[in-house]
Coordinates of C-alpha atoms (C1' of nucleotides) in Angstrom, one line a residue:
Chain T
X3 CA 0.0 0.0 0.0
X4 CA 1.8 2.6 1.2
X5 CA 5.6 2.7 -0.8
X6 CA 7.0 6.3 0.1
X7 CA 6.2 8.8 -2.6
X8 CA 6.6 12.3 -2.9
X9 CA 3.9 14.4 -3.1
X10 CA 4.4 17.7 -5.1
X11 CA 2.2 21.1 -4.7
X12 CA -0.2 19.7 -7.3
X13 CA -1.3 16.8 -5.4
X14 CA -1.3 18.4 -2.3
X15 CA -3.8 21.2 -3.9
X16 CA -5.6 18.5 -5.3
X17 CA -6.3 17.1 -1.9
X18 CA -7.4 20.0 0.0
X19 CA -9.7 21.1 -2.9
X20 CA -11.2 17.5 -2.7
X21 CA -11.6 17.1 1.5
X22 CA -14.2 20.0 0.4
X23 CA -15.9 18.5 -2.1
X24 CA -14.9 15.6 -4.0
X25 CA -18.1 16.0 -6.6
X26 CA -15.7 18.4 -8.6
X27 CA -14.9 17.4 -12.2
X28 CA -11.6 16.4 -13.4
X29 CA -12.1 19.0 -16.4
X30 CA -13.2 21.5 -13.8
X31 CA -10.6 20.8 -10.7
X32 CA -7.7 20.9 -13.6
X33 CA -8.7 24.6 -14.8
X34 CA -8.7 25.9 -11.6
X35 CA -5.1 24.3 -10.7
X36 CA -3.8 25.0 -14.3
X37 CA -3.5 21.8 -16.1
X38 CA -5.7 19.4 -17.8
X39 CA -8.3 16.4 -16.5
X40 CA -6.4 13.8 -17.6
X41 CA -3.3 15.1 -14.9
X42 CA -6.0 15.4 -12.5
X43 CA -6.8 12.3 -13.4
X44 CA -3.4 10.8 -13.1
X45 CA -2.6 12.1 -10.4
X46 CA -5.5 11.0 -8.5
X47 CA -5.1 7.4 -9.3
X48 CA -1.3 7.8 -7.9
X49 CA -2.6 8.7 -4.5
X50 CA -5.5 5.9 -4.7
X51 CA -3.1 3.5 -5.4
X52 CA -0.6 4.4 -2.4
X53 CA -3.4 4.3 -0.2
X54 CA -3.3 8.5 0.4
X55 CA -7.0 8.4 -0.9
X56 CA -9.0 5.6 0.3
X57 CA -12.5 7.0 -1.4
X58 CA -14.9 9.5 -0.9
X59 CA -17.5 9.4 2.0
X60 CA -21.3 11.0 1.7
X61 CA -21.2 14.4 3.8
X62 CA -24.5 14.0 5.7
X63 CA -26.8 17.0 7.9
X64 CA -26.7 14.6 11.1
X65 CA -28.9 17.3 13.0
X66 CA -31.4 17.3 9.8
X67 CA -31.0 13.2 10.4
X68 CA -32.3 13.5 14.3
X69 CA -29.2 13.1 15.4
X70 CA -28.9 16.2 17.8
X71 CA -26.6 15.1 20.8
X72 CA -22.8 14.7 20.7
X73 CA -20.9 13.8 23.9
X74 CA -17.3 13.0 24.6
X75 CA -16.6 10.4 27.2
X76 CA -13.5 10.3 29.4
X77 CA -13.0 6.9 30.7
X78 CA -11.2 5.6 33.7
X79 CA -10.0 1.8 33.5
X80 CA -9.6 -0.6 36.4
X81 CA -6.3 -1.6 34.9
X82 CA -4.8 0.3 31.8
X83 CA -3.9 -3.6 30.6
X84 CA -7.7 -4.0 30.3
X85 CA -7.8 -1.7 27.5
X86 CA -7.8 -4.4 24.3
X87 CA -11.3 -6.3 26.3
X88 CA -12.7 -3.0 27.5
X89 CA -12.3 -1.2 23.8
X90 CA -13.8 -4.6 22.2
X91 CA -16.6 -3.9 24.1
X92 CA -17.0 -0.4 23.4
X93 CA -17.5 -1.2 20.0
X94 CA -19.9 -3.1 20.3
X95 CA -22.1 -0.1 21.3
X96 CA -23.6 1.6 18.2
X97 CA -23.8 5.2 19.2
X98 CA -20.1 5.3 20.0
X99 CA -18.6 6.3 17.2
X100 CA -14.6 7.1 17.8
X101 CA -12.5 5.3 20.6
X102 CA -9.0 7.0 21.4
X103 CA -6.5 5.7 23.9
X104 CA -4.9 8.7 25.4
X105 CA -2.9 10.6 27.9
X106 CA -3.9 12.7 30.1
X107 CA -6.4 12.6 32.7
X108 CA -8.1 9.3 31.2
X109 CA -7.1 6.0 29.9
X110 CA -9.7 6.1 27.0
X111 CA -11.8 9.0 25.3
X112 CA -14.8 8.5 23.5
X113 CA -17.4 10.0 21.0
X114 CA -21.1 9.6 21.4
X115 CA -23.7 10.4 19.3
X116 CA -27.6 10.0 20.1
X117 CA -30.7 11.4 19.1
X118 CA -31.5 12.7 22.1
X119 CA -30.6 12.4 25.8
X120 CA -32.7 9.9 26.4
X121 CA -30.6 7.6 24.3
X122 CA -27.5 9.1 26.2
X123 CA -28.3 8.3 28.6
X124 CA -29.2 4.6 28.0
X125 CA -25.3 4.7 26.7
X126 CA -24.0 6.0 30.2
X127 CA -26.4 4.3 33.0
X128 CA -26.8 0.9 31.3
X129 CA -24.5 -0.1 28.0
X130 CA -21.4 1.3 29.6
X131 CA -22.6 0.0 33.4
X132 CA -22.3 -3.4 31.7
X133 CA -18.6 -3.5 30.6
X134 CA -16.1 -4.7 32.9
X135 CA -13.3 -2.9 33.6
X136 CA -14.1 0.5 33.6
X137 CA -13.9 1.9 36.8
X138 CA -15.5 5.3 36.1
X139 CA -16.5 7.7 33.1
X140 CA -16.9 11.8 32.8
X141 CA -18.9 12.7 30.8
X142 CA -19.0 16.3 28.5
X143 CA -22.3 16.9 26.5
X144 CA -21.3 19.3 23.8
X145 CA -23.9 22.3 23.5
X146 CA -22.5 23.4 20.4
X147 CA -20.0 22.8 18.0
X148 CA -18.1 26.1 16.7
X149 CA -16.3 24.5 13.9
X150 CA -15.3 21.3 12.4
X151 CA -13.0 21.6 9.4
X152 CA -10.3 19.5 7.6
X153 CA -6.7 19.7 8.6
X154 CA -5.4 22.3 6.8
X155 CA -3.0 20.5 4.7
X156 CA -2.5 23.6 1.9
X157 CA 0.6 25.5 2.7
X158 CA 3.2 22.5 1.9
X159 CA 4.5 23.0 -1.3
X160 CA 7.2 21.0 -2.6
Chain H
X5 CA -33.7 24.3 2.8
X6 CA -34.6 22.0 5.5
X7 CA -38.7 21.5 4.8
X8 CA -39.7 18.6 7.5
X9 CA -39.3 15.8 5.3
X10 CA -40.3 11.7 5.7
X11 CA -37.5 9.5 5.1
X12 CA -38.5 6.0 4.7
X13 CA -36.2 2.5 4.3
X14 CA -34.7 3.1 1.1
X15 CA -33.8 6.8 1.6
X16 CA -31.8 5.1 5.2
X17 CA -30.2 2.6 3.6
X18 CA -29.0 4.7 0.3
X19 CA -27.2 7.4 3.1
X20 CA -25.9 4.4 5.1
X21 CA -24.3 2.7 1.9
X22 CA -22.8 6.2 0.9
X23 CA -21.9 7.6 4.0
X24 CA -19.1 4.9 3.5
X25 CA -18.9 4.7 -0.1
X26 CA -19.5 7.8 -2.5
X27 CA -18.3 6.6 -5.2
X28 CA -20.5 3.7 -6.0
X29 CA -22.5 4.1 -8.9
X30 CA -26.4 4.7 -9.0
X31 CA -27.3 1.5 -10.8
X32 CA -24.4 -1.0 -8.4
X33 CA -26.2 0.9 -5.7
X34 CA -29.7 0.4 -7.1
X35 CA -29.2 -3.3 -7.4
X36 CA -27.8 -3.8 -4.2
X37 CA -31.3 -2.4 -2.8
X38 CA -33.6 -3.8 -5.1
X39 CA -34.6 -0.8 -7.1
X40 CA -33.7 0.9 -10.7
X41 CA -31.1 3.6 -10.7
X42 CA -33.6 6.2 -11.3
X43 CA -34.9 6.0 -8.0
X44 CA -31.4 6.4 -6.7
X45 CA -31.3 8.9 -8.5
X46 CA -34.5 10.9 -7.4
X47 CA -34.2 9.5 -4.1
X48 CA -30.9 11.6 -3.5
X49 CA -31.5 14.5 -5.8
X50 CA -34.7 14.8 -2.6
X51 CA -32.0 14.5 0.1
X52 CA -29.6 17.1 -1.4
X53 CA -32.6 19.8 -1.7
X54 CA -33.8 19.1 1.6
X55 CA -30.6 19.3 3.1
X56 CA -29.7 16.3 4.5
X57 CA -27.2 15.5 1.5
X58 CA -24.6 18.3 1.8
X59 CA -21.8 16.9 -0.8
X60 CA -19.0 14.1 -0.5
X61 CA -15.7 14.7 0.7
X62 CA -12.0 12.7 0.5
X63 CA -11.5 10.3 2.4
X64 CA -7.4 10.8 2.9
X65 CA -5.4 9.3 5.1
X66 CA -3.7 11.7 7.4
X67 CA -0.8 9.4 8.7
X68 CA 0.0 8.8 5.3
X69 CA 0.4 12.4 4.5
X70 CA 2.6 13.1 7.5
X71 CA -0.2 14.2 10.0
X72 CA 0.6 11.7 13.1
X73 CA -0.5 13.4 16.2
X74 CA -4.1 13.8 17.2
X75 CA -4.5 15.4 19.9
X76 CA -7.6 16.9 22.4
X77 CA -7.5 19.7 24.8
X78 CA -10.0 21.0 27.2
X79 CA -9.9 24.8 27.7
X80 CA -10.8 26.3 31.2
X81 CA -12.2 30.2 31.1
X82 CA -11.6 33.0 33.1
X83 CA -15.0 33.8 32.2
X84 CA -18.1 31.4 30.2
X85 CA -19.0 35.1 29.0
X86 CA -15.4 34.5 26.8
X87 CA -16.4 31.6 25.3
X88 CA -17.4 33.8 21.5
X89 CA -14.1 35.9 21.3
X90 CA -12.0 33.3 22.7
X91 CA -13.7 31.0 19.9
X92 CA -13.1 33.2 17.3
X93 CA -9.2 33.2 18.0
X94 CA -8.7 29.3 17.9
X95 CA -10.1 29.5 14.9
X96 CA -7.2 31.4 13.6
X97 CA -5.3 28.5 15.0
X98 CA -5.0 26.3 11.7
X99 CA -4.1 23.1 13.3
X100 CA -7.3 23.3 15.2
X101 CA -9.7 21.1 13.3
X102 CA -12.7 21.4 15.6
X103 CA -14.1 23.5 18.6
X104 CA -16.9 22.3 20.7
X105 CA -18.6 23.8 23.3
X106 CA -19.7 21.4 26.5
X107 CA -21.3 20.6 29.8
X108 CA -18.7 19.3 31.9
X109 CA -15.0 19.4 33.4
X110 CA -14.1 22.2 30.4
X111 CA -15.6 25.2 29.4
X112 CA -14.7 23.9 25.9
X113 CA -13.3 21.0 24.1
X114 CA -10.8 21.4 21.1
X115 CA -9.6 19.0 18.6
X116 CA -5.8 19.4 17.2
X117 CA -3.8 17.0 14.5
X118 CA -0.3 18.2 14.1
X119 CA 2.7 16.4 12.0
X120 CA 5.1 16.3 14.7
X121 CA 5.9 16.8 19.0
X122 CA 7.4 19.8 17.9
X123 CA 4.5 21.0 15.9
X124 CA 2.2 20.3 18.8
X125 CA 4.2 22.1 21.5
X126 CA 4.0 25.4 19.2
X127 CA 0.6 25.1 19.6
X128 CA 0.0 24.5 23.2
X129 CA 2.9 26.7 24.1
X130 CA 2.6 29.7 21.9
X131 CA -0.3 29.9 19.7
X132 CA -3.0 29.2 22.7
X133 CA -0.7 30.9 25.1
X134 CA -1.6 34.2 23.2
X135 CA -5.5 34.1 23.6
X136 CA -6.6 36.1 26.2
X137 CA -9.6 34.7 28.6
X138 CA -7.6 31.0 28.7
X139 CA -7.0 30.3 32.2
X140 CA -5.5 27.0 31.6
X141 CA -5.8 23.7 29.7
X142 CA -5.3 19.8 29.6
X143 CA -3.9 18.3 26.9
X144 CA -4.6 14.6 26.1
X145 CA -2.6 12.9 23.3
X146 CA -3.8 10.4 21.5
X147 CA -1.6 7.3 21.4
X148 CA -4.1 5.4 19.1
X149 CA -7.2 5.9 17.5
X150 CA -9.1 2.5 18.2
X151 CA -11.8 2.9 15.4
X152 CA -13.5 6.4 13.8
X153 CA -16.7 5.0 12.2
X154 CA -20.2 6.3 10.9
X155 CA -23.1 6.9 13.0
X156 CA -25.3 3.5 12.5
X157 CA -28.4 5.3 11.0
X158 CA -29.1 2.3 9.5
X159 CA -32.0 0.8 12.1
X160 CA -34.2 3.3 11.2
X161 CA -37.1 1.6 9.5
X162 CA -40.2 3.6 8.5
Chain G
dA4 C1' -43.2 7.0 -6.9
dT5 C1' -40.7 3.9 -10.1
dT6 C1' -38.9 2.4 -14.4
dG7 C1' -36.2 2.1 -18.7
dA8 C1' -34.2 4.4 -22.4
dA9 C1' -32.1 8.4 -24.7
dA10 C1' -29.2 12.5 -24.2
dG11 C1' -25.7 14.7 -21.9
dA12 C1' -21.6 14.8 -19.0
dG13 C1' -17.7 12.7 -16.8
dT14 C1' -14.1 9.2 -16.5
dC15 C1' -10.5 6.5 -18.3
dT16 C1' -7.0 5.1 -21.8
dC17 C1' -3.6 5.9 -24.9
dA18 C1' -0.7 7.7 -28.6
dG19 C1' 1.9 11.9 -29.3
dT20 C1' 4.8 15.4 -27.3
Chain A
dA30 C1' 5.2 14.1 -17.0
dC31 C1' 1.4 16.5 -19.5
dT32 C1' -2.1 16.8 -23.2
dG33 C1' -6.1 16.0 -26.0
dA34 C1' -9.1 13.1 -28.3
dG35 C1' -11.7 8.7 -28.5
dA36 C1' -14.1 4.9 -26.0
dC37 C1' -16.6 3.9 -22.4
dT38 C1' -19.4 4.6 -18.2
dC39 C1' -22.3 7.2 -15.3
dT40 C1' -25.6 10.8 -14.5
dT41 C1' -29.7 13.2 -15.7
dT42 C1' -34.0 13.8 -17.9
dC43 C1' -38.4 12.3 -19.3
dA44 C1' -42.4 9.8 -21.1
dA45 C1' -45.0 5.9 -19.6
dT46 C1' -46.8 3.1 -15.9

DNA sequence: ATTGAAAGAGTCTCAGT
DNA sequence: ACTGAGACTCTTTCAAT
């Protein structure tokens, strides 16, 4: 998958325009970075093939979908050797939807996200009350979410 | 742009299948759920006027590209009242990917990916240092992303 | 609402530079 | 490595059901 290659400016413009909004033409992303479709198009099957691009993924309007309520869980384990059986588990539970092992204050840090808090907080008193190991969780209900935006991969040029 | 709108099976199972897959075509999709292209076709030219369908993105992968370090940080105020100023100068903060606002241990809850320790520590040392109504923060570094997956909308039947 | 077919647009390949 | 044109596939429209 992954040989080392060297990205140029072109590719790396390619990329950020497509984070945005991979609907864009060939034809039309290749006028506005000064070269033809068939580079874009070359170019794009480059990073496919070395496993930078692994596809495109449908942007969805969760809020429009019902789902209204993000939370981030900090988890504390019994043992931080439990974390393999403990994050098994955690997967297991459909609203979780990201799983981090960290440092810091907790062991684990998760994101939830529900449809309301009613379904949080079946996810706090009763799926995570099941799992073994964890010896407690804090939880943060987010109440709004200022921004969320790609990595801001632009400004390399090479 | 966001009339209340009834979203039945198909229209669940056609964002499901897309949330993790773009590309697939409208008659391979159509087949896979019993039903002609067109109606793919309609189907998600209704989602993207309602809303719901905002666009597709790149799916990249960020190790690849040099990006190794995630990274979250809670933020304590001096003051809640700072949250909107304080808000607006993170944003300025480029490796800051996402700001949340929440209930909980922190006033607010940022997201950071960086391409290096060093890259990191610039941003927890000087570029937040700089933003007046911070009084302190807690980083936790992510040492390994367990999974990052899709909300399961799939189980809505109607 | 769904279908199938025709028209239009986009992707992909390749020979030439 | 980039280009442009031809072949092919997909999207989009539409009349019929």
């Amino acid at each position: 998958m992954a040989t080392k290659l060297n990205l140029d400016k072109l590719d790396m413009q390619i990329i950020s325009e497509m984070m945005e909004d991979a609907q864009i033409s060939y034809a039309d992303l290749g006028k506005k970075l000064f070269v033809s479709g068939g580079t874009i198009h070359v170019r794009i099957k480059k990073l496919q093939e070395h496993g930078i691009v692994k596809g495109t993924k449908l942007n969805v309007d969760l809020k429009a979908l019902g789902y209204d309520i993000t939370a981030f869980i900090g988890v504390y384990l019994e043992k931080s050797s439990l974390y393999d059986t403990v994050a098994k588990d955690l997967q297991k539970i459909p609203e979780i939807v990201r799983l981090n092992y960290t440092t810091g204050n907790y062991s684990m840090f998760i994101e939830v996200v529900c449809k309301d808090i009613n379904q949080l907080r079946y996810v706090l008193h009763d799926a995570l009350q099941k799992i073994k190991g964890i010896e407690r969780t804090e939880t943060l209900i987010s109440l709004e979410e200022s921004f969320n935006r790609k990595v801001q991969v632009a400004s390399n040029l090479a």
